[in-house]
Coordinates of C-alpha atoms and ligand atoms in Angstrom, one line a residue:
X668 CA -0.1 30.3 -27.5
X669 CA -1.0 31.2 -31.3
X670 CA 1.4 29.0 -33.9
X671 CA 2.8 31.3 -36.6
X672 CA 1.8 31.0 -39.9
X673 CA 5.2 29.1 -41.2
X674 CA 5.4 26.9 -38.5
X675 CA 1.6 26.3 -39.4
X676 CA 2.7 25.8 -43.3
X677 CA 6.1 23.8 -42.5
X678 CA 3.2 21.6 -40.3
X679 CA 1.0 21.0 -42.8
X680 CA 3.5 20.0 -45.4
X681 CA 4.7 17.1 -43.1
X682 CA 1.1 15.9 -42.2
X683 CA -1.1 17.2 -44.9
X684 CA -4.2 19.1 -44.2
X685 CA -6.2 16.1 -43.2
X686 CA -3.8 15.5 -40.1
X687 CA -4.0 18.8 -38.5
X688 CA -7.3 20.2 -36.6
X689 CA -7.4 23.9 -34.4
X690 CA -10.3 25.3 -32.6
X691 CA -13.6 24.1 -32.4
X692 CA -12.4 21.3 -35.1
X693 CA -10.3 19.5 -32.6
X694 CA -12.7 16.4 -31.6
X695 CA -13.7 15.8 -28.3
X696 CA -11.8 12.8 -27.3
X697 CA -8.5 15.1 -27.9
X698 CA -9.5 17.4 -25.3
X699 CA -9.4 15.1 -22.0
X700 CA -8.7 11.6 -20.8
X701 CA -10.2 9.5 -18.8
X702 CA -8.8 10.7 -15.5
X703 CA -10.3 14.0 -13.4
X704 CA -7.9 16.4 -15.4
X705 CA -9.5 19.1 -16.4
X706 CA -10.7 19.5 -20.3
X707 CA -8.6 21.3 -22.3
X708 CA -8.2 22.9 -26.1
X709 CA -5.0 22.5 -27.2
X710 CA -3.4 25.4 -29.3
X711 CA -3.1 22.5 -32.4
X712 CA -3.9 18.6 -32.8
X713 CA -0.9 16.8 -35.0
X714 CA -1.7 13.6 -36.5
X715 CA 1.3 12.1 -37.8
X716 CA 1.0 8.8 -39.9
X717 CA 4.6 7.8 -39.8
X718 CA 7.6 7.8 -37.5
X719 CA 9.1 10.1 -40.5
X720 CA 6.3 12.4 -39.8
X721 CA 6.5 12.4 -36.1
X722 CA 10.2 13.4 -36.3
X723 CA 9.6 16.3 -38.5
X724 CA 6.6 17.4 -36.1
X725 CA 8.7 17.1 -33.3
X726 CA 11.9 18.7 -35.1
X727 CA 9.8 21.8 -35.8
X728 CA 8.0 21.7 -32.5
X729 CA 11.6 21.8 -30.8
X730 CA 12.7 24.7 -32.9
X731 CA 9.8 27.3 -31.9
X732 CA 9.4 25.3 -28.5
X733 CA 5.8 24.6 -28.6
X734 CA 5.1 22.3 -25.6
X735 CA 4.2 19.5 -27.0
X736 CA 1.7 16.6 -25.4
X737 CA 1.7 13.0 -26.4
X738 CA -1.9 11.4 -27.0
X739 CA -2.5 7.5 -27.0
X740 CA -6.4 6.1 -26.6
X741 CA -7.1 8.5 -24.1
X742 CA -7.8 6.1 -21.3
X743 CA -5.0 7.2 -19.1
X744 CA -6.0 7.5 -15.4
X745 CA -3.2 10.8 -14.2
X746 CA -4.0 13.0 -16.4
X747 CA -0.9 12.6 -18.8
X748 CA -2.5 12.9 -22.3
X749 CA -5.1 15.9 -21.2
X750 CA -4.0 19.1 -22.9
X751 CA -3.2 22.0 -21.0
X752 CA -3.6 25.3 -22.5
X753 CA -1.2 26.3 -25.3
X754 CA 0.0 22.5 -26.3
X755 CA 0.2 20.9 -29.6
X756 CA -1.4 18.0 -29.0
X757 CA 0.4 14.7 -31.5
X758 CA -2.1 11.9 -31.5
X759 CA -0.8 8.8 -32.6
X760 CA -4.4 7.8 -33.8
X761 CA -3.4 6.9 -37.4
X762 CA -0.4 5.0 -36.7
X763 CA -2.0 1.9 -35.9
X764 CA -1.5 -1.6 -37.5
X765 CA 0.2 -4.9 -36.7
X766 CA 3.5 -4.9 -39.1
X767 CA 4.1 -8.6 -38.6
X768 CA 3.9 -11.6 -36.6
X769 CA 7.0 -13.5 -36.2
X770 CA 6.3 -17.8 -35.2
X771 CA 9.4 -18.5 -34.8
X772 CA 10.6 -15.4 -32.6
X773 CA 7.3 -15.2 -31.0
X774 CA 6.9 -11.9 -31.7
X775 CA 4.9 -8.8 -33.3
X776 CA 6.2 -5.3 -34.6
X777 CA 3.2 -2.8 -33.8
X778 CA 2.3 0.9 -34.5
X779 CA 2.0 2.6 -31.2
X780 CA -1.1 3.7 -31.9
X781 CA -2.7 -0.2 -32.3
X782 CA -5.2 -0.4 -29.7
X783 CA -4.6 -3.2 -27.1
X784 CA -7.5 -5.5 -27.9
X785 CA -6.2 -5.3 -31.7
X786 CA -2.9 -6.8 -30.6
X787 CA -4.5 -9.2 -28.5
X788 CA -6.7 -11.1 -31.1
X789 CA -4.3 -10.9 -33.8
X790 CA -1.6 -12.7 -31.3
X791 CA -4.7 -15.2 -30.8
X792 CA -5.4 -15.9 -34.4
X793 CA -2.0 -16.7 -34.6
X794 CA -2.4 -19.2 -32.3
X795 CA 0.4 -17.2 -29.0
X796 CA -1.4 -14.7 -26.4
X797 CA -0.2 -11.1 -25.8
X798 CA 0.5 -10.9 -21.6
X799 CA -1.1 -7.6 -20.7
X800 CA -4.6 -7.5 -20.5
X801 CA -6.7 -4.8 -18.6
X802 CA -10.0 -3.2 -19.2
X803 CA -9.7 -0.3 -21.2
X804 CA -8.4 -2.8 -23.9
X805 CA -10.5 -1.7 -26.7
X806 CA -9.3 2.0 -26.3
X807 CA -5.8 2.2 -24.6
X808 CA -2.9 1.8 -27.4
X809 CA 0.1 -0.2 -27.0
X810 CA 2.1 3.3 -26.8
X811 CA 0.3 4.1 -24.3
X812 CA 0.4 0.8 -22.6
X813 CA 4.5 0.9 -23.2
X814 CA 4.7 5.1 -21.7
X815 CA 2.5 3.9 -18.7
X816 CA 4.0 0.3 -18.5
X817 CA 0.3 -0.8 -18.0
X818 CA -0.2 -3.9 -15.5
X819 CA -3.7 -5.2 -15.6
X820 CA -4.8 -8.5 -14.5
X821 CA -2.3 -11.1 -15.6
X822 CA 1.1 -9.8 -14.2
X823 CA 1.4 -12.3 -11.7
X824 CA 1.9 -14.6 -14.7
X825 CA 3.6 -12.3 -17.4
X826 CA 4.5 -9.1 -15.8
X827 CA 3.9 -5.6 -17.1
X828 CA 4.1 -3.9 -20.0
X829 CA 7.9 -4.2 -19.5
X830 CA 8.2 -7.4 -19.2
X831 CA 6.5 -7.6 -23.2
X832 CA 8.6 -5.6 -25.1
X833 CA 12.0 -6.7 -26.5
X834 CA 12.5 -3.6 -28.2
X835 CA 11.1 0.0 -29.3
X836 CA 11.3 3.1 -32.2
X837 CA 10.8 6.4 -30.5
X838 CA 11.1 9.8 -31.6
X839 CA 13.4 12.0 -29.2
X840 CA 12.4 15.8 -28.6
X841 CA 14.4 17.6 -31.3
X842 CA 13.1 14.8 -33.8
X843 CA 16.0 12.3 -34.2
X844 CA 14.9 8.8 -34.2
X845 CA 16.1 6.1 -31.9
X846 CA 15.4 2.3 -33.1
X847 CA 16.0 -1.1 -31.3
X848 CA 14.1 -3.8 -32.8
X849 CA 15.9 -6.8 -33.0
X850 CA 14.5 -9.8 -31.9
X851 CA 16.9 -11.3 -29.7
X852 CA 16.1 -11.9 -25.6
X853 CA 19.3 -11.5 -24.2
X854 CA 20.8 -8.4 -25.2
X855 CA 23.6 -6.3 -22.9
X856 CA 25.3 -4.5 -25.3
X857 CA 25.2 -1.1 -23.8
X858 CA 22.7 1.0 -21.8
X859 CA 19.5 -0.7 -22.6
X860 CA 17.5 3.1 -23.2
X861 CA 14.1 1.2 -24.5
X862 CA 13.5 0.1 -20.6
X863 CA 14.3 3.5 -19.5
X864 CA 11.5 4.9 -22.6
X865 CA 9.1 2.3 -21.0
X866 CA 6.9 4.2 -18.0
X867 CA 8.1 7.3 -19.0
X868 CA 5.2 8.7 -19.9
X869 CA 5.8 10.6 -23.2
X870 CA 8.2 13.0 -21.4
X871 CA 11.6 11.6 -22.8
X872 CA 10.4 10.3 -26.4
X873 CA 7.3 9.3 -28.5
X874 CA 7.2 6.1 -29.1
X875 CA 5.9 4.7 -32.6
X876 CA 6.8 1.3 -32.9
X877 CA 7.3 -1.3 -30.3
X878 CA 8.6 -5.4 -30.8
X879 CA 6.4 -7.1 -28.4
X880 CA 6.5 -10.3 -27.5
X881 CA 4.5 -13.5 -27.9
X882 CA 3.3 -16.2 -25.3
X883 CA 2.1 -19.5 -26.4
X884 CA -1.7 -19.9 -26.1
X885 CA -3.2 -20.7 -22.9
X886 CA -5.2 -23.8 -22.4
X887 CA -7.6 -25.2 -19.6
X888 CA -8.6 -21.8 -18.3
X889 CA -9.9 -22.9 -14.7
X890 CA -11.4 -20.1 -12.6
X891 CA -12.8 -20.1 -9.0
X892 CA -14.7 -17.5 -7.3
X893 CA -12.9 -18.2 -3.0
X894 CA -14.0 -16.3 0.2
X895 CA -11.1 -15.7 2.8
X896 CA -11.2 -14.7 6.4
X897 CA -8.3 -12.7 6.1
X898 CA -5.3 -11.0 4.5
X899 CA -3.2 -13.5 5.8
X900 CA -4.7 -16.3 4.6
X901 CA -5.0 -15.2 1.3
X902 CA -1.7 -14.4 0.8
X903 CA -0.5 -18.3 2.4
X904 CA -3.3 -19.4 -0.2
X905 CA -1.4 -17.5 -3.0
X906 CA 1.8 -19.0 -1.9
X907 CA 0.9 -22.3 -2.1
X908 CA -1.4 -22.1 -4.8
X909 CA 1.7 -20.9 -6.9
X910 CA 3.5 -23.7 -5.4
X911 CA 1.4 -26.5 -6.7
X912 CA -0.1 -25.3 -10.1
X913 CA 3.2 -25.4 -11.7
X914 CA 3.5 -21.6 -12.4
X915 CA -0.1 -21.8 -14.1
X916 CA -1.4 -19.0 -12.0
X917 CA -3.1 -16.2 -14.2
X918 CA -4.6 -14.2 -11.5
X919 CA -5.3 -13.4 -7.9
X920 CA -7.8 -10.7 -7.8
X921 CA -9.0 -9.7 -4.1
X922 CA -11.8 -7.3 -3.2
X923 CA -13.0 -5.9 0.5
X924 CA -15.7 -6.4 2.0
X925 CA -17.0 -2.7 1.3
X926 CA -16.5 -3.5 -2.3
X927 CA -18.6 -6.6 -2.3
X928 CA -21.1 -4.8 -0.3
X929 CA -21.3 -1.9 -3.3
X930 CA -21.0 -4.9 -5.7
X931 CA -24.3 -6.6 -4.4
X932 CA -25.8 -3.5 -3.0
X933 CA -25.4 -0.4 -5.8
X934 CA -24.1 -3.4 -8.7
X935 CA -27.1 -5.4 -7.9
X936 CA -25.3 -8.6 -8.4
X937 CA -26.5 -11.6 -6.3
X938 CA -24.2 -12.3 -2.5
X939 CA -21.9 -15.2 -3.4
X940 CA -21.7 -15.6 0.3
X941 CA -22.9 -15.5 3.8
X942 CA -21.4 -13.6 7.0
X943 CA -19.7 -10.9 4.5
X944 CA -16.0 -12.3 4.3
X945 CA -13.1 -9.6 4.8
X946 CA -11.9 -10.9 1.4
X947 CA -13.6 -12.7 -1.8
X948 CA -10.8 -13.8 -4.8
X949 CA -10.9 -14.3 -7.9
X950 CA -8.7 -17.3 -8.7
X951 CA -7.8 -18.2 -12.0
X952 CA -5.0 -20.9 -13.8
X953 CA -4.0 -22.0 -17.0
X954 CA -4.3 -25.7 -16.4
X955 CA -3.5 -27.5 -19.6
X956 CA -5.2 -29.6 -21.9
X957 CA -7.1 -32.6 -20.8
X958 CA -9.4 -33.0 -17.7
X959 CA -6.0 -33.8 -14.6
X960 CA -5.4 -29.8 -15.1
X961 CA -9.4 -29.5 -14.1
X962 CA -9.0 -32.3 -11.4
X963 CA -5.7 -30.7 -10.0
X964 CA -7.0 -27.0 -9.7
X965 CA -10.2 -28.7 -7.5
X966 CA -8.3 -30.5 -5.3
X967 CA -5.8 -27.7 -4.6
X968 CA -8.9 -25.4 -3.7
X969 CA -10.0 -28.1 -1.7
X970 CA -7.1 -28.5 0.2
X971 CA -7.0 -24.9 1.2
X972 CA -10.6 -25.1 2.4
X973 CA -9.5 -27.2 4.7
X974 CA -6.9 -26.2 6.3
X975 CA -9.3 -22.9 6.8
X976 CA -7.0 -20.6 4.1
X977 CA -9.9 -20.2 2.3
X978 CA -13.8 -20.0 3.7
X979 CA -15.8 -21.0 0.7
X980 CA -14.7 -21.9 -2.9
X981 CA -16.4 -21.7 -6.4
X982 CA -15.1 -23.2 -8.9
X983 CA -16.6 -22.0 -13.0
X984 CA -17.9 -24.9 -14.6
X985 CA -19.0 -23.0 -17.9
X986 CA -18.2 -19.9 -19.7
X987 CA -20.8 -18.3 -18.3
X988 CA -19.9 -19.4 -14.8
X989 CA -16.5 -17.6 -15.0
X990 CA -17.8 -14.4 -16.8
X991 CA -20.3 -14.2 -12.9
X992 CA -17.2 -14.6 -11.4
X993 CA -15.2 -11.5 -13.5
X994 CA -18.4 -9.7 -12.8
X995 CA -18.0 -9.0 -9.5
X996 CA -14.4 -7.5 -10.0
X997 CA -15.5 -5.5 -12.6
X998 CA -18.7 -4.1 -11.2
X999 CA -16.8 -0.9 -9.6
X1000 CA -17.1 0.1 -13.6
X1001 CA -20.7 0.3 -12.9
X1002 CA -21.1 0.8 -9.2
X1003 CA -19.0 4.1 -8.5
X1004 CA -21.9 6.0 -10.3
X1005 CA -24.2 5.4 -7.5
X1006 CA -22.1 5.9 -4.7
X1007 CA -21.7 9.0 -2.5
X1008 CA -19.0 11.2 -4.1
X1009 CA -14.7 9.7 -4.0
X1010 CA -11.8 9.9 -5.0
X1011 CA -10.1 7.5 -6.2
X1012 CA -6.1 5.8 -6.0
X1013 CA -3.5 3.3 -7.2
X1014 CA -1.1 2.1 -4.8
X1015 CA 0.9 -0.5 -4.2
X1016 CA 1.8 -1.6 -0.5
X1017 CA 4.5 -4.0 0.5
X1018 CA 2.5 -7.6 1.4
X1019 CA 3.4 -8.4 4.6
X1020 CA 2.1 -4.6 5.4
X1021 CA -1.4 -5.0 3.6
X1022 CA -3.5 -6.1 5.8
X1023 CA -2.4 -3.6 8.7
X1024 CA -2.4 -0.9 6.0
X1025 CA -6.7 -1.5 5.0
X1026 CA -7.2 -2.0 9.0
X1027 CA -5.5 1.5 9.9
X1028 CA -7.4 3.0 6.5
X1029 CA -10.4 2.3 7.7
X1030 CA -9.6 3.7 11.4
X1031 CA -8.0 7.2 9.8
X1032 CA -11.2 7.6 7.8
X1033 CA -14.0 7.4 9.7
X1034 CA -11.6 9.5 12.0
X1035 CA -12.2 12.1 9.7
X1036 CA -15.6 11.9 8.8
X1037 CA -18.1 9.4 10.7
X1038 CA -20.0 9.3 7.0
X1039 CA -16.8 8.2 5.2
X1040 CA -16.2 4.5 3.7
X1041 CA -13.6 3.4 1.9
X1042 CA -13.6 0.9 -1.3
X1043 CA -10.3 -1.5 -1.5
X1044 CA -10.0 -4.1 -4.7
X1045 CA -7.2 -5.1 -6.5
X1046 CA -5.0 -7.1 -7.6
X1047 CA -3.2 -8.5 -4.5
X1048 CA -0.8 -10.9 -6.1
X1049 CA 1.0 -7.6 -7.4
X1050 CA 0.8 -5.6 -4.4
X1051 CA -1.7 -2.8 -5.8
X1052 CA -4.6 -1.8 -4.0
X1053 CA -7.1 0.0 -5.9
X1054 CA -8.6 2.0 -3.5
X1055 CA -11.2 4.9 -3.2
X1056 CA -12.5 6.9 0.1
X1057 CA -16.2 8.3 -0.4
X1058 CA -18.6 10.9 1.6
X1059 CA -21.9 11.6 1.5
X1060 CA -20.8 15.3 2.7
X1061 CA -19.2 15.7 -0.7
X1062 CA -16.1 16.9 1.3
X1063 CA -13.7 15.2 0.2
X1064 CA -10.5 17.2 1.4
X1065 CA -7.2 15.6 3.4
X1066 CA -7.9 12.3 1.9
X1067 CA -5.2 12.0 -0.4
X1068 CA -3.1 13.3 2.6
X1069 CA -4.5 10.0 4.4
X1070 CA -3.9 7.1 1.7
X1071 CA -0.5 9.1 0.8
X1072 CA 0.5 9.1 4.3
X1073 CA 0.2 5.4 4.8
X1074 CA 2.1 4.7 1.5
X1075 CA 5.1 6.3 3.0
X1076 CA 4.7 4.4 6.6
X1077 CA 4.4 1.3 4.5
X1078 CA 7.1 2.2 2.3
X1079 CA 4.8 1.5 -0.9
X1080 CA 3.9 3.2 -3.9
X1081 CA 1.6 6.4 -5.0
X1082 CA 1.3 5.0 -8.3
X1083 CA 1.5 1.4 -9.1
X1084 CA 0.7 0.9 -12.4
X1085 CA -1.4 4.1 -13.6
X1086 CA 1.5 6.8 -13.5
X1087 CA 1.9 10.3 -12.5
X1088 CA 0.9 12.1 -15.1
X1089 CA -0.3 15.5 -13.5
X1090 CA -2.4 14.3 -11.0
X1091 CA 0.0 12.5 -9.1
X1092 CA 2.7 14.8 -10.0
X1093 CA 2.5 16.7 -6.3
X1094 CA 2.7 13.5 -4.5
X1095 CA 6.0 12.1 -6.2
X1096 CA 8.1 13.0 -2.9
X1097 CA 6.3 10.8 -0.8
X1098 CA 7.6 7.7 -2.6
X1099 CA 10.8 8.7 -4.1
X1100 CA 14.0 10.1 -2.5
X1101 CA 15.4 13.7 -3.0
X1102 CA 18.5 11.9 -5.0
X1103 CA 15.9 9.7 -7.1
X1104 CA 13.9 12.9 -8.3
X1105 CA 17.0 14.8 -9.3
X1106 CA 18.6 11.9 -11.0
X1107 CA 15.1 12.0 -12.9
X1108 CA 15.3 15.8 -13.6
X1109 CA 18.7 15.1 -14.6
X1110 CA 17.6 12.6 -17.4
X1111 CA 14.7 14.3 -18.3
X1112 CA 17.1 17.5 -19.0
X1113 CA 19.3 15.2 -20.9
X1114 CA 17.2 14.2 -23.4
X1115 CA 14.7 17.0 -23.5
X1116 CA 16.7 20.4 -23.1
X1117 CA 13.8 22.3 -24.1
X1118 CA 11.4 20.6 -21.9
X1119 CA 8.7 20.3 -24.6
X1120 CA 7.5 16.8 -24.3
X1121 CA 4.6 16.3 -21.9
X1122 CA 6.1 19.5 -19.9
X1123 CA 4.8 19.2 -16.0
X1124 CA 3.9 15.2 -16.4
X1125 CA 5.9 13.2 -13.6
X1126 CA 8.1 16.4 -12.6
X1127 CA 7.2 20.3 -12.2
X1128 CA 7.6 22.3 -15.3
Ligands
FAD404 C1 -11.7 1.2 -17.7 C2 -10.2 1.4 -17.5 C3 -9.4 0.3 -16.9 C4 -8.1 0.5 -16.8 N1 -7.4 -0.6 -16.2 C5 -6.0 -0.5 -16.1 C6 -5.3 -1.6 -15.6 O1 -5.8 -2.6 -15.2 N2 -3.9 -1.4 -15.5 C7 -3.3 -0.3 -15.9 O2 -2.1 -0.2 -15.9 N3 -4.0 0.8 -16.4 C8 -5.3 0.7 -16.5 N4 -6.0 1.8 -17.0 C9 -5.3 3.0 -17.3 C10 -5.0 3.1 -18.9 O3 -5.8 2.3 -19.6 C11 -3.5 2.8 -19.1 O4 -2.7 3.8 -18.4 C12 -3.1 2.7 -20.6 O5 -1.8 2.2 -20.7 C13 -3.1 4.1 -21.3 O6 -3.0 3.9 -22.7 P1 -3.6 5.0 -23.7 O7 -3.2 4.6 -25.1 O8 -5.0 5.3 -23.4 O9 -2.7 6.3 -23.2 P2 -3.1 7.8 -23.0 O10 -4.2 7.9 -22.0 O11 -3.4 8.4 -24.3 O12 -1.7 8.3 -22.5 C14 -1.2 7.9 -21.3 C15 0.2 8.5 -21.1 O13 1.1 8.0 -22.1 C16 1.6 9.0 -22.9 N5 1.6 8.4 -24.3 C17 0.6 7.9 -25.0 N6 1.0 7.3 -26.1 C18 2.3 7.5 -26.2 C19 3.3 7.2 -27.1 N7 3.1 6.6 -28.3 N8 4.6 7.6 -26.8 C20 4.9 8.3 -25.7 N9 4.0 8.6 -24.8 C21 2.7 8.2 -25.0 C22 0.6 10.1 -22.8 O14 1.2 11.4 -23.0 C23 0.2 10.0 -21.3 O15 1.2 10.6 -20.5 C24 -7.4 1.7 -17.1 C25 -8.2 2.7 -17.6 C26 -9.5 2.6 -17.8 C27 -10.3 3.8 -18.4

């Protein structure tokens, strides 16, 4: 698609020539995310540095009906923010900044384009903690984070992205704006749209500012490093551990033995310990001020070690201790690079069906290949399995057909927290209902006649 020359003008008069880019100008980083979507060159890149601006962007965009595709930090994992041929591409790059931090609400009015990790230190020099965290912190923005409704590794105590926002500013597709910002927690008057924006995934609005808001500070950080002999036990370990530390629990991270075997083998990290445990956690609690919090976590693990829930238990007793710990869950960062071509998924699968769900994985693919492994992580407390199946053929055909198979048996998820974006886009079906997706199409119709935003993300275009 070629943009005329007076959509091109009316364009530039809203964003100026610094905050529009074609051809070989556009930078790399606009051109792909971080998932396996192709590369693309969008027709256009639109920075707008306002919601003002967006609006007018979007307003033209809608009357010539250039497609138009929503870009955050570019860490998105389906695809969602990669151009496809022929889109303007609107970056929310230079909308970024933390408006202002309320003490008494506990909250914070953002740009979307803030990057997490921004958010997150300015909620700590203010003495509160933001909920979400995940890895891509330093490049994912919170509009991405709210069109994704990131998880990460403290929803067991603060949910996801949802569970953060009290209100949004979007932009809608023909460039009217839509603002709820008020700081208020309970709040039914009406349809409550902002929850419905949340998730999306850019295809029924932009969003440019979002109300977040604010936790107090957590203290007495205690983290412990468990081995478990099986699903089961980790989950009655979770249970009771939620049970006793008075709703401290920050997270409950579990990885496979395959995992810890490409964490010590290809990660290089040191085997925390013997006889290869199906499980090995990574525990941790805000216990308070004050050395009982310390004392209390201790005895709980201790507790649970002997009753046989867990096998073995670590507890950090520095900094340094718990950043060993972290290592191991984050070593697949590292580790994929050396291991025999994968693919990789997000999933989510009820509890109680988890642990016959990895056992009846494993079966189905070395059914298919004798030289296939899988690699399971995640963060069990939420019911999301990260998972990826690897070959040293290289051939890695029918096993999206395997892991999607078992979602549906299981009645669990295709996506659990990373979206659909494009790449999960063909899978939808297995997890959602004829009526759900045509209630979806119905709402995405709704708000976006003219299908421009993020055309072919979650549904067909
Ligand atoms: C190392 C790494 C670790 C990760 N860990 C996690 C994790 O633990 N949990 C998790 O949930 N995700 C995780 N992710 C995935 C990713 O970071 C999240 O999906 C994140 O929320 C994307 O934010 P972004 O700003 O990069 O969005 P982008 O990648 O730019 O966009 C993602 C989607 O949101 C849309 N979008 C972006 N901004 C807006 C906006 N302002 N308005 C409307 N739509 C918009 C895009 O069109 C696209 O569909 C990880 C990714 C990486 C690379």
């Amino acid at each position: 698609m070629t943009i005329p020359d007076d959509a091109l003008a009316a364009l530039a008069e809203v964003v100026g020539s610094g905050g529009l880019r074609s051809g070989e100008a556009i930078p790399a980083r606009n051109r792909k995310d971080a998932s396996k979507a192709e590369e693309g060159l969008p027709a256009l890149l639109v920075m707008p540095r306002t919601t003002e601006e967006v609006a007018a962007v979007l307003a033209i965009c809608s009357r010539h009906a250039f497609p138009v595709v929503v870009q955050g930090g570019m860490t998105g994992l389906a695809g969602g923010a990669a151009p496809q041929a022929g889109e303007v591409a609107l970056s929310l790059e230079k909308m970024t900044g933390v408006e202002e931090i309320d003490p008494v609400t506990r909250t914070m009015t953002v740009l979307a384009g803030t990057p997490l990790a921004v958010v997150q230190e300015k909620a700590a020099t203010a003495g509160f903690l933001y909920g979400v965290d995940l890895g891509a912190r330093g490049t994912c923005t919170i509009g991405g984070n709210v069109a994704t409704n990131a998880g990460g590794v403290q929803v067991l105590r603060y949910g996801m992205t949802r569970r953060n926002v009290l209100g949004l500013e979007a932009v809608m597709a023909d460039g009217r704006i839509v603002s709820h910002l008020k700081k208020v927690v309970k709040n039914n008057a009406g349809y409550d749209w902002t929850q419905l924006f949340i998730g999306s995934e850019g295809t029924l609005g932009i969003v440019t500012r979002v109300l977040l808001a604010l936790q107090p500070a957590v203290t007495g950080t205690q983290t412990a490093l468990c081995a478990a002999g099986s699903v089961a036990n980790a989950l009655a370990a979770l249970n009771r551990l939620e049970g006793q530390l008075g709703g401290g629990l920050l997270a409950f991270e579990a990885m496979w033995s395959e995992y810890m075997k490409a964490a010590t083998e290809q990660g290089g990290l040191p085997v925390p310990f013997a006889g290869e445990p199906e499980l090995v956690l990574v525990i941790e609690a805000a216990m308070g001020p004050g050395s009982t919090g310390e004392e209390t976590f201790a005895e709980a693990l201790a507790e649970l070690a002997e009753e046989g829930l867990l096998d073995d238990a670590l507890i950090a007793q520095s900094g340094r201790d718990r950043q060993r710990f972290w290592a191991y869950r984050e070593a697949n960062y590292e580790f994929y690079r050396d291991l025999p071509p994968g693919v990789h998924f997000d999933v989510s699968i009820p509890l109680g069906a988890m642990a016959d769900a990895v056992a009846l994985l494993r079966q189905r693919v070395k059914a298919r290949s004798a030289t296939a492994f899988p690699i399971v992580f995640g963060h069990l407390a939420d019911s999301n399995l990260h998972l990826s199946l690897h070959d040293e053929t290289g051939d890695l055909s029918g096993f999206a057909e395997i892991v999607y198979e078992l979602v549906r048996e299981k009645q669990g998820s295709i996506s659990a927290e990373h979206g659909v974006g494009v790449l999960k886009r063909p899978y939808l079906g297995m997890s959602r209902s004829d009526a759900e997706l045509a209630l979806m199409t119905t709402l995405k119709r709704t708000l976006d006649p003219g299908n421009i935003l993020n055309r072919g993300r979650i549904l067909p275009a």
